PDB file of C-alpha atoms in Angstrom:
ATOM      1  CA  UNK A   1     -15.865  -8.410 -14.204  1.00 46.00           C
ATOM      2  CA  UNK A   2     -12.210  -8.720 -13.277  1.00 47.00           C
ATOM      3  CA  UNK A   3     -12.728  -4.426 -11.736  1.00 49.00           C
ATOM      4  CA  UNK A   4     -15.577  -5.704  -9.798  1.00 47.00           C
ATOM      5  CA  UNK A   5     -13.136  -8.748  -8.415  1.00 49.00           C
ATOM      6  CA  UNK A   6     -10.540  -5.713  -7.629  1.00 46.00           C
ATOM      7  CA  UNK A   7     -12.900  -3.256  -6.001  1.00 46.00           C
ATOM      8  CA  UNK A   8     -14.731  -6.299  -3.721  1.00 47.00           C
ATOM      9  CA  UNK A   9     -11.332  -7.288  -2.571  1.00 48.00           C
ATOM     10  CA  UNK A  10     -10.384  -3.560  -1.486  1.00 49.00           C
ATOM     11  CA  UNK A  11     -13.556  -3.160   0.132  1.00 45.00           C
ATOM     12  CA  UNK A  12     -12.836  -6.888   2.087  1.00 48.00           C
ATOM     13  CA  UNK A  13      -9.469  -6.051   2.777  1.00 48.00           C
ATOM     14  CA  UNK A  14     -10.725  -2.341   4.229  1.00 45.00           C
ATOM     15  CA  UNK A  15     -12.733  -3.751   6.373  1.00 39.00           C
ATOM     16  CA  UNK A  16     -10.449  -6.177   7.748  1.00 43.00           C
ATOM     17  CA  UNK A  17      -8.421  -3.038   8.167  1.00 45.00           C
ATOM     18  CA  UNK A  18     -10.263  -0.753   9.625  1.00 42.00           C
ATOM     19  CA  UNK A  19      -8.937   2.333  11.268  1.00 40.00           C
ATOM     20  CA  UNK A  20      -5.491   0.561   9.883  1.00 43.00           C
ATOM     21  CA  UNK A  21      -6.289   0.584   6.025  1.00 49.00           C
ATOM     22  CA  UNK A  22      -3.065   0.534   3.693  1.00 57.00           C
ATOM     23  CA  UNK A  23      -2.115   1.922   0.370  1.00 64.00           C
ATOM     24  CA  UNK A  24      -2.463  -1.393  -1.987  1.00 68.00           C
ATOM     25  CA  UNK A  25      -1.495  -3.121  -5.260  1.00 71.00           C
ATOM     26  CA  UNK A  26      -4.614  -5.474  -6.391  1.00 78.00           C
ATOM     27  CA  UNK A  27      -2.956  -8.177  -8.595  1.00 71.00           C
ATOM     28  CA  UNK A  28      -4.564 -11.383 -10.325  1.00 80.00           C
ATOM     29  CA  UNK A  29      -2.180 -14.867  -8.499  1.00 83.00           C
ATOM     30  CA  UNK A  30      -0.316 -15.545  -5.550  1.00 81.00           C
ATOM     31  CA  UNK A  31       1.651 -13.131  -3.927  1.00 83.00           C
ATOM     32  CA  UNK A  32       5.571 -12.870  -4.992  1.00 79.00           C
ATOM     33  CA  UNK A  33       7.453 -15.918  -4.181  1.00 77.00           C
ATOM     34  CA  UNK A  34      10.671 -14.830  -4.331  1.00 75.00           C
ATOM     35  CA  UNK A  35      10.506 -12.434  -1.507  1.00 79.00           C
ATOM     36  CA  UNK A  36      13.176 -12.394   1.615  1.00 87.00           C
ATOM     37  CA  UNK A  37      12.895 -10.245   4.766  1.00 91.00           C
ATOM     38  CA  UNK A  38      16.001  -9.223   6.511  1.00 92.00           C
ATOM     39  CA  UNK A  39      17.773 -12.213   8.077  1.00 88.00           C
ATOM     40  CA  UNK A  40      18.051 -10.351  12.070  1.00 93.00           C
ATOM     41  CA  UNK A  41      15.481  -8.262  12.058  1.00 97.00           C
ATOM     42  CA  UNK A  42      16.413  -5.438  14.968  1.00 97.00           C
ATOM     43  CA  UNK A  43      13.896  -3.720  16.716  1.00 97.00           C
ATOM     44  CA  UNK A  44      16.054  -1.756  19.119  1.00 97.00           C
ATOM     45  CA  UNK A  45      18.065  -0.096  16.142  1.00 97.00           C
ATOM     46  CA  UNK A  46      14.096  -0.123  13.880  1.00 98.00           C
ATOM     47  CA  UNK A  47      13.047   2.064  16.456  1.00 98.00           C
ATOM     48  CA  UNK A  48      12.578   5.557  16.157  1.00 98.00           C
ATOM     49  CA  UNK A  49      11.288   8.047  13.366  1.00 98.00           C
ATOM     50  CA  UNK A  50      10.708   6.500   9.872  1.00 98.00           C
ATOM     51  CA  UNK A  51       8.639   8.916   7.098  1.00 98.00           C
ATOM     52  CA  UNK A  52       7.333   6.774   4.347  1.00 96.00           C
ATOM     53  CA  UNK A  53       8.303   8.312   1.048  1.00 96.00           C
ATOM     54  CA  UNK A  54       6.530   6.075  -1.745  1.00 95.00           C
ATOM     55  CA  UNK A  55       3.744   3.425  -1.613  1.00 92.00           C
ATOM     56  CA  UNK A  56       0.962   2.329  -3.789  1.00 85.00           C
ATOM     57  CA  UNK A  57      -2.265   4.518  -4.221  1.00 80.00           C
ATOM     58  CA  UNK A  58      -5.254   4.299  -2.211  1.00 69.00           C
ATOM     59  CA  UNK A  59      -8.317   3.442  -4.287  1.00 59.00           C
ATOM     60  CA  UNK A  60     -10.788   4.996  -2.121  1.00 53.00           C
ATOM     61  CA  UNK A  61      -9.226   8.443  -1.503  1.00 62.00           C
ATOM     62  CA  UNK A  62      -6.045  10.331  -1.713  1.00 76.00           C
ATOM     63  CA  UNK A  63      -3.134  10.079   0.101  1.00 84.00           C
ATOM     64  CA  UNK A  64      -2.808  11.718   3.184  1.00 91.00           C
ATOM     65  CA  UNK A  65       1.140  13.958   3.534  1.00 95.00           C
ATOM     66  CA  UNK A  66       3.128  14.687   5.970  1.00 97.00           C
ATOM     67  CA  UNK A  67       2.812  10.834   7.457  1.00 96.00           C
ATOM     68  CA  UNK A  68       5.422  10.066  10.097  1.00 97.00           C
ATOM     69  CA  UNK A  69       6.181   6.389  11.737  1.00 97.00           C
ATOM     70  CA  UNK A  70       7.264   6.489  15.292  1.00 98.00           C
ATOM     71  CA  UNK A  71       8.347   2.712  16.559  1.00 98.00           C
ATOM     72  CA  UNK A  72       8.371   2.568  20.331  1.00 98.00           C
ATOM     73  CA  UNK A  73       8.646   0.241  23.138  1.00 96.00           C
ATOM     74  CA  UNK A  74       6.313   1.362  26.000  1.00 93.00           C
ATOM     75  CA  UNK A  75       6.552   0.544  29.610  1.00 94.00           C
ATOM     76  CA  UNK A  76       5.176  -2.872  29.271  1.00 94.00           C
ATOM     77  CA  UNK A  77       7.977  -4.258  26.552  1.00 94.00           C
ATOM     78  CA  UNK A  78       5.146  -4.088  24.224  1.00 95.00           C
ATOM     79  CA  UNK A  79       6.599  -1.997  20.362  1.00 97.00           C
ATOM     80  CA  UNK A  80       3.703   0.499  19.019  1.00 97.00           C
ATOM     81  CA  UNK A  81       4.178   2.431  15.811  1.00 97.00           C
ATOM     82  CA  UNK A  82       2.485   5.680  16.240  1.00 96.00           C
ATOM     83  CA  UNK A  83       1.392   7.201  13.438  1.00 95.00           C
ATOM     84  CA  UNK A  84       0.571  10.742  12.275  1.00 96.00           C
ATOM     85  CA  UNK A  85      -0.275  12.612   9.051  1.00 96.00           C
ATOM     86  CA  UNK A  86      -2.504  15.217   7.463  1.00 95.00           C
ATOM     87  CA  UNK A  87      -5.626  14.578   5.516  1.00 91.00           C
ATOM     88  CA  UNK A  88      -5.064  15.417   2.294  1.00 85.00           C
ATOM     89  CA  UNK A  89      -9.178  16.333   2.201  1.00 87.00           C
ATOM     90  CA  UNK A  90      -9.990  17.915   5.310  1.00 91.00           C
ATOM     91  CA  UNK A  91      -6.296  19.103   6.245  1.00 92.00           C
ATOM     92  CA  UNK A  92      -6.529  17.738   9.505  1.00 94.00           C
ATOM     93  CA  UNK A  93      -3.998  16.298  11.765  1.00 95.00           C
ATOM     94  CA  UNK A  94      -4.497  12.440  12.120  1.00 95.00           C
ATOM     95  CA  UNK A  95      -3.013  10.367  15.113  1.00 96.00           C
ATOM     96  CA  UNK A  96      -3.142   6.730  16.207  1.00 94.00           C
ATOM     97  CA  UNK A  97      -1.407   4.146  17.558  1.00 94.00           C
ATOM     98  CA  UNK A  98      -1.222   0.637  16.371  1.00 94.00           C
ATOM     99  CA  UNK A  99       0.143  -2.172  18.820  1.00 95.00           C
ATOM    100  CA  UNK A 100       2.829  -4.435  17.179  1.00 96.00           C
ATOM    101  CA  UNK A 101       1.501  -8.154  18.499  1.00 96.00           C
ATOM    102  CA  UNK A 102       4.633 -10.126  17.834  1.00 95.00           C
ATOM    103  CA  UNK A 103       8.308 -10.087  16.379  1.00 96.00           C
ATOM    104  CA  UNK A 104      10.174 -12.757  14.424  1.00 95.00           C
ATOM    105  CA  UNK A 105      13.520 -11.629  14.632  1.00 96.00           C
ATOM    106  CA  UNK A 106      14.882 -14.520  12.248  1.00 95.00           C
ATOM    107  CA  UNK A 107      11.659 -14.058   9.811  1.00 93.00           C
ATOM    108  CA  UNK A 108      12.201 -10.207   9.694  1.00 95.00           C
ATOM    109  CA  UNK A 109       9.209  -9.228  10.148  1.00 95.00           C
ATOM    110  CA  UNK A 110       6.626  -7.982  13.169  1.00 96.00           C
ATOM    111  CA  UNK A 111       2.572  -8.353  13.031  1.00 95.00           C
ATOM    112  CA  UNK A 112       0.447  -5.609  13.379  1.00 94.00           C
ATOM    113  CA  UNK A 113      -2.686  -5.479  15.180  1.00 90.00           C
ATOM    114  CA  UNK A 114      -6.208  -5.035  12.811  1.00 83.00           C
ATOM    115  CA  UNK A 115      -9.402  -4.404  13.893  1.00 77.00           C
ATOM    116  CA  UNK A 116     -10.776  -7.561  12.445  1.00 71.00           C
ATOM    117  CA  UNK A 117      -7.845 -10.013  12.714  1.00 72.00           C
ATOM    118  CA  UNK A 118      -6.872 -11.218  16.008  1.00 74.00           C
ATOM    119  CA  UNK A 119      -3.271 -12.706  14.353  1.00 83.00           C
ATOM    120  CA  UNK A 120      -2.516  -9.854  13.291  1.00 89.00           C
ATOM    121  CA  UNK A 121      -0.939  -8.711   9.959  1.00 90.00           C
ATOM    122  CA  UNK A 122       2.450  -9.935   9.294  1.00 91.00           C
ATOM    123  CA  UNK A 123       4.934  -6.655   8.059  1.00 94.00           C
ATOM    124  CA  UNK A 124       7.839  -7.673   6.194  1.00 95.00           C
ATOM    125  CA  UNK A 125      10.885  -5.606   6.603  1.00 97.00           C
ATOM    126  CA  UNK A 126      12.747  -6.123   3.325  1.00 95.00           C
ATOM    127  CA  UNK A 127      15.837  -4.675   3.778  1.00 96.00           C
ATOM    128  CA  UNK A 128      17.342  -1.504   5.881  1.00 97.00           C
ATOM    129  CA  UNK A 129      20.505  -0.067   7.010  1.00 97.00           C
ATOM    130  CA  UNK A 130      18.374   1.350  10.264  1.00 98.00           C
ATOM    131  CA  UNK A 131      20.465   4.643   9.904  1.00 97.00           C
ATOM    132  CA  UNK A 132      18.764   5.951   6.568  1.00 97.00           C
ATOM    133  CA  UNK A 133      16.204   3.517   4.739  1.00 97.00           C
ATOM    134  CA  UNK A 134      13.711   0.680   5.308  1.00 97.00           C
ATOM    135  CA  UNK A 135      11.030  -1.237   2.662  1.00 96.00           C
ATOM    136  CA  UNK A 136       8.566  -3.142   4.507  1.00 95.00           C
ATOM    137  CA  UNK A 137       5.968  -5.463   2.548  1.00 93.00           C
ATOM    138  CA  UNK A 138       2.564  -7.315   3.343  1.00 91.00           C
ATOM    139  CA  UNK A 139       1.012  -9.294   0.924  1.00 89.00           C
ATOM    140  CA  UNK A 140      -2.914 -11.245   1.467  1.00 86.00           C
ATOM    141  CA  UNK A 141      -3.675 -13.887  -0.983  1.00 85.00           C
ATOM    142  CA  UNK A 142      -7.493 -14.553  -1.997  1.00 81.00           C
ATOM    143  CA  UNK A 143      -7.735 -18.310  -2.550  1.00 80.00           C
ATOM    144  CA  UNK A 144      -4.993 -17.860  -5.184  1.00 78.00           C
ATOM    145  CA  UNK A 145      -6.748 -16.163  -7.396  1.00 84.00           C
ATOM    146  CA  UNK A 146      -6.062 -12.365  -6.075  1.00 85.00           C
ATOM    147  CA  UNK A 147      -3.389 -10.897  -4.080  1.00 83.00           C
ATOM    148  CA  UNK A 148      -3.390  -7.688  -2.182  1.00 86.00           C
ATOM    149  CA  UNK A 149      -0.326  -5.986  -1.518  1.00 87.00           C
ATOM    150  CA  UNK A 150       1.357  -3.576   0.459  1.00 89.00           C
ATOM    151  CA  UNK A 151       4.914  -1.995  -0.176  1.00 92.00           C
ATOM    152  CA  UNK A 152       6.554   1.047   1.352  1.00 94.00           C
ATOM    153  CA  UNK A 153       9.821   2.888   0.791  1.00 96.00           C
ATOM    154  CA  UNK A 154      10.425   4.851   4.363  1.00 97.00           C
ATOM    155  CA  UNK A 155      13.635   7.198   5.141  1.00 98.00           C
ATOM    156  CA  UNK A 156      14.987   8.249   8.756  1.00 98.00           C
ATOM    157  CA  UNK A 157      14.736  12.028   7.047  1.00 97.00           C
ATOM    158  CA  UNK A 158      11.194  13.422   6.106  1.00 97.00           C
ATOM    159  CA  UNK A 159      13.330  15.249   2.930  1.00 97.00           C
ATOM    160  CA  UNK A 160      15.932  12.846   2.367  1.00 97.00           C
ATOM    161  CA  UNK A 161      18.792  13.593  -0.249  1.00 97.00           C
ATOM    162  CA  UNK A 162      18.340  12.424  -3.578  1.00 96.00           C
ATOM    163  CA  UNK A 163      21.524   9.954  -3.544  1.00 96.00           C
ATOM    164  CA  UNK A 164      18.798   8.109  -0.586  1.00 96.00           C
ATOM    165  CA  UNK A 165      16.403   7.895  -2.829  1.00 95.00           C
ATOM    166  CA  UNK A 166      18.386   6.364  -5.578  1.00 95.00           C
ATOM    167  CA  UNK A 167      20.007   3.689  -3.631  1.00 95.00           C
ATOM    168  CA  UNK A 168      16.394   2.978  -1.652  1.00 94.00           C
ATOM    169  CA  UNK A 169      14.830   2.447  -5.149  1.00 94.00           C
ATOM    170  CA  UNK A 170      17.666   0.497  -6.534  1.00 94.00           C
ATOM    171  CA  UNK A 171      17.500  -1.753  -3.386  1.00 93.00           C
ATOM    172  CA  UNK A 172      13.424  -1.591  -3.408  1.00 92.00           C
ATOM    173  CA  UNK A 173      14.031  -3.232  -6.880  1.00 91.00           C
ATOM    174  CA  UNK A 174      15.920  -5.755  -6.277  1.00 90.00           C
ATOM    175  CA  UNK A 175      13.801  -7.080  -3.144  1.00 89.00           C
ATOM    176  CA  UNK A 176      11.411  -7.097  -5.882  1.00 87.00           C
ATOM    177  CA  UNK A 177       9.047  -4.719  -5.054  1.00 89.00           C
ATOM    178  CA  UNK A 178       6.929  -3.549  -8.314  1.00 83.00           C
ATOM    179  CA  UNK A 179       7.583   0.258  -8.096  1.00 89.00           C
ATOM    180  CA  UNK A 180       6.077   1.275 -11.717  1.00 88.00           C
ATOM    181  CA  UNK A 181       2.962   2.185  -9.581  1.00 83.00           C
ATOM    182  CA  UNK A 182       4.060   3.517  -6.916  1.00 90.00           C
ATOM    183  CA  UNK A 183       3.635   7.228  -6.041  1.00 91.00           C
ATOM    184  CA  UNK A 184       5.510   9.493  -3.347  1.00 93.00           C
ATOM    185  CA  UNK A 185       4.191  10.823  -0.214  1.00 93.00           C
ATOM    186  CA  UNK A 186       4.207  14.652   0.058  1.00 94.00           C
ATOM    187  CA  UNK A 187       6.659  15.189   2.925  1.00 96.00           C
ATOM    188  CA  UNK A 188       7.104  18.899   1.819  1.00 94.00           C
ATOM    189  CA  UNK A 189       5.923  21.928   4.124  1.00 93.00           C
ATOM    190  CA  UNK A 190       4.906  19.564   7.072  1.00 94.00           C
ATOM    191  CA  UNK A 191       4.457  21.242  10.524  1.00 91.00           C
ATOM    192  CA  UNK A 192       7.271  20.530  12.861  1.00 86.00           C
ATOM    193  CA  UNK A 193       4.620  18.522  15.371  1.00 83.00           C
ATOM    194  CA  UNK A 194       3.397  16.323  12.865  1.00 88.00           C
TER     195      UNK A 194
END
């Protein structure tokens, strides 16, 4: 019963989604309580080239490789994060662009734009240095009972040395961020375009 409750809720969440579905962590409750964003969250020095290096599993498919963040602020003032990646299935290159609706600097985080939700979802930006690491999290809570997650570990460098990857999990894990099931992103072999 309780995998039926799990699988429903991806398929909700999904489709509130659309085009903009995220890797996920189903868990029975509330999301985390004890969670805090950066204090000064700032976009000028966020911007740029971030490539996500661990995240929780997609239930539906496999993870695409080779994903790249670019945060820009276009001609209107407006910040976009343009992704790209490869489909891990069809090997294709994958592009969009997804409009970032508002910032709270103070409440360090920014909301994302979703097909289906015309607030927006809200991003936290745990902590970063803006030079070498960020971990951003999103959590939706189902009337208490379920809670849909969203965590990502993302370095400035698509290969990033390993002494990066130690400190960004040591700091991952004490933002709180579950990481037993989280899995990396393939970042290896990735055309220079993508």
């Amino acid at each position: 019963m309780l995998n039926q409750v799990f699988y429903i809720s991806s398929v909700i969440l999904m489709l509130s989604l659309g085009s903009h579905a995220l890797s996920t962590r189903i868990s029975r409750g509330s999301c985390q309580a004890n969670m805090t964003a950066v204090g000064d969250l700032n976009m000028r020095r966020y911007e740029g080239i971030w490539y996500p290096q661990f995240t929780y599993p997609l239930y539906h498919k496999s993870l695409p490789k080779c994903v790249k963040y670019n945060v820009t602020k276009d001609i209107s003032g407006k910040y976009r994060i343009l992704r790209s990646d490869i489909d891990n299935q069809s090997g294709n290159v994958r592009r969009r662009s997804t409009l970032i609706l508002r910032v709270n600097r103070k409440g360090g985080k920014y909301a994302i734009r979703t097909d289906n939700s015309p607030d927006g979802l809200n991003m936290y930006v745990l902590d970063t240095d803006y030079r070498t690491y960020s971990i951003q999290y999103a959590c939706i809570e189902l009337e208490g009972i379920l809670n849909i997650a969203y965590a990502v570990i993302m370095t400035r460098e698509r290969m990033p040395s390993s002494e990066v990857i130690q400190k960004t999990e040591k700091v991952a894990e004490l933002s709180g961020i579950d990481q037993k099931n989280m899995v990396p992103i393939l970042q290896g072999g990735c055309p220079i375009d993508v």
